[in-house]
Amino acid sequence: MISQTEAYALRAMTCLAFRFPEFMTRDQLSQAAEVPHAYLPKIMLELNRTGLIRSQRGQNGGYALIPTPQEISLLDVIKSVKAGSPREQYQWNAASSSEVQQLDQHLNHTFSLLETSLEQTSLADIFNISNRPSTEVPDCVQQ
C-alpha cells in the first residue's frame, strides 16, 4: 500500500522531526533514515517543493523541517511524494456484480480508514517521548 518512495520519505521526515529544528546533512539523513544516498535528493526535492522542508547549502547546511513535527501529518508526507491517495488509485466499476461491489465498498472503506489514520498522525506522534523506551536512543538523534 505504501510505495518504497513513500516509505523513504516517511523515514527521512521522521529523522528530521527528531532533530527539529536542526539541519541534517545528506550523509547523516541517508544513513539515519536508511535511504539510498543517490535517491535521497529526489525525495527531498519533492518535500521541498511542497513546503515541508528547506534545504541549505554550505558547511552548516542540509535539510530541515519548515513546519513543526506536530504540524506535519504522515498523509502530508505521502501526498508530497505521490499524486493522489490510495482510494483514488483504486478504480471500481458501478456496473460490477454485487459480489464485486461488496468488495469494492470494503476496500474503499478500508482505504478511507487508512487515510484518516495517516492524516491524524503527526510526525511528532511517531516519537512521542511517553511511547519511547527510556533506555533506547533512536539512530536519528545520535550525534
Coordinates of C-alpha atoms in Angstrom, one line a residue:
M1 CA 0.0 0.0 0.0
I2 CA 2.9 2.3 0.7
S3 CA 5.5 2.6 -2.1
Q4 CA 9.2 2.4 -1.4
T5 CA 9.5 6.2 -2.2
E6 CA 6.8 7.0 0.3
A7 CA 8.4 4.8 3.0
Y8 CA 11.8 6.5 2.3
A9 CA 10.1 10.0 2.6
L10 CA 8.4 9.0 5.9
R11 CA 11.7 7.7 7.2
A12 CA 13.6 10.9 6.2
M13 CA 10.9 13.1 7.6
T14 CA 10.8 11.2 10.9
C15 CA 14.5 11.6 11.3
L16 CA 14.3 15.4 10.6
A17 CA 11.4 15.6 13.1
F18 CA 13.7 14.0 15.8
R19 CA 16.3 16.7 15.1
F20 CA 13.9 19.6 14.6
P21 CA 14.8 22.5 14.1
E22 CA 18.3 21.5 13.3
F23 CA 19.6 20.6 9.8
M24 CA 20.8 17.2 8.8
T25 CA 23.3 16.7 6.0
R26 CA 22.6 14.4 3.1
D27 CA 25.0 11.9 4.5
Q28 CA 23.5 12.0 8.0
L29 CA 20.0 11.7 6.8
S30 CA 20.7 9.0 4.3
Q31 CA 22.4 6.9 7.0
A32 CA 19.9 7.6 9.8
A33 CA 16.8 7.0 7.6
E34 CA 18.4 4.1 5.7
V35 CA 17.6 5.8 2.4
P36 CA 19.9 5.3 -0.6
H37 CA 22.3 8.2 -0.8
A38 CA 21.7 8.7 -4.5
Y39 CA 17.9 8.5 -4.2
L40 CA 17.5 10.9 -1.2
P41 CA 17.8 14.2 -3.3
K42 CA 14.9 13.2 -5.5
I43 CA 12.7 12.7 -2.4
M44 CA 13.9 15.8 -0.7
L45 CA 13.2 17.9 -3.8
E46 CA 9.6 16.9 -3.7
L47 CA 9.3 17.6 0.0
N48 CA 11.0 21.0 -0.6
R49 CA 8.7 21.8 -3.5
T50 CA 5.6 21.2 -1.3
G51 CA 7.0 23.3 1.6
L52 CA 7.6 20.6 4.2
I53 CA 11.4 21.0 4.3
R54 CA 14.0 23.6 3.4
S55 CA 17.5 22.9 2.1
Q56 CA 20.6 25.0 2.7
R57 CA 23.9 24.7 1.1
G58 CA 27.2 25.1 2.8
Q59 CA 29.1 23.9 5.9
N60 CA 26.1 24.2 8.2
G61 CA 23.6 23.2 5.6
G62 CA 21.5 20.2 4.8
Y63 CA 17.8 19.6 5.2
A64 CA 15.4 20.8 8.0
L65 CA 11.6 20.8 8.5
I66 CA 9.8 24.0 7.9
P67 CA 6.6 23.3 9.9
T68 CA 6.9 21.8 13.3
P69 CA 6.7 17.9 13.7
Q70 CA 3.2 18.5 15.2
E71 CA 2.0 20.3 12.1
I72 CA 3.0 17.6 9.6
S73 CA 0.9 14.5 9.2
L74 CA 2.0 11.3 7.7
L75 CA -0.5 11.8 4.9
D76 CA 1.1 15.2 4.2
V77 CA 4.4 13.4 3.6
I78 CA 2.9 10.7 1.4
K79 CA 1.0 13.3 -0.7
S80 CA 4.2 15.3 -1.2
V81 CA 5.9 12.4 -3.0
K82 CA 2.9 10.9 -4.6
A83 CA -0.1 12.1 -6.6
G84 CA -3.4 11.1 -5.2
S85 CA -4.5 8.9 -2.3
P86 CA -4.8 5.0 -2.2
R87 CA -8.5 5.5 -2.7
E88 CA -8.0 7.5 -5.8
Q89 CA -5.8 4.8 -7.2
Y90 CA -8.4 2.0 -6.8
Q91 CA -10.9 2.3 -9.6
W92 CA -14.1 0.5 -9.2
N93 CA -16.9 -0.1 -11.6
A94 CA -20.5 0.5 -10.5
A95 CA -21.7 -2.0 -13.1
S96 CA -19.9 -4.9 -11.5
S97 CA -21.6 -7.9 -9.9
S98 CA -23.0 -7.5 -6.4
E99 CA -20.1 -9.6 -5.0
V100 CA -17.5 -7.3 -6.6
Q101 CA -19.4 -4.2 -5.5
Q102 CA -19.3 -5.5 -1.9
L103 CA -15.5 -6.0 -2.2
D104 CA -15.2 -2.5 -3.7
Q105 CA -17.2 -1.0 -0.9
H106 CA -15.0 -2.8 1.7
L107 CA -11.8 -1.7 0.0
N108 CA -12.9 1.9 -0.2
H109 CA -13.9 1.8 3.5
T110 CA -10.5 0.4 4.4
F111 CA -8.7 3.0 2.3
S112 CA -10.7 5.7 4.0
L113 CA -9.8 4.4 7.5
L114 CA -6.1 4.3 6.5
E115 CA -6.2 7.7 5.0
T116 CA -7.9 9.1 8.2
S117 CA -5.3 7.4 10.4
L118 CA -2.4 8.8 8.3
E119 CA -4.0 12.3 8.4
Q120 CA -4.5 12.2 12.2
T121 CA -0.9 11.0 12.9
S122 CA 1.7 13.7 13.1
L123 CA 5.5 13.2 12.8
A124 CA 5.6 14.1 16.5
D125 CA 3.2 11.3 17.3
I126 CA 5.7 8.8 15.9
F127 CA 8.4 9.7 18.5
N128 CA 6.2 10.8 21.4
I129 CA 8.5 10.6 24.4
S130 CA 5.9 8.7 26.5
N131 CA 6.0 5.9 23.9
R132 CA 9.8 5.7 23.6
P133 CA 11.7 3.2 25.8
S134 CA 13.8 5.2 28.2
T135 CA 17.0 3.2 27.5
E136 CA 16.9 3.3 23.7
V137 CA 18.0 6.3 21.7
P138 CA 16.9 6.3 18.1
D139 CA 19.6 6.5 15.4
C140 CA 18.1 9.8 14.2
V141 CA 19.1 11.6 17.4
Q142 CA 22.6 10.2 17.9
Q143 CA 25.3 12.8 17.1

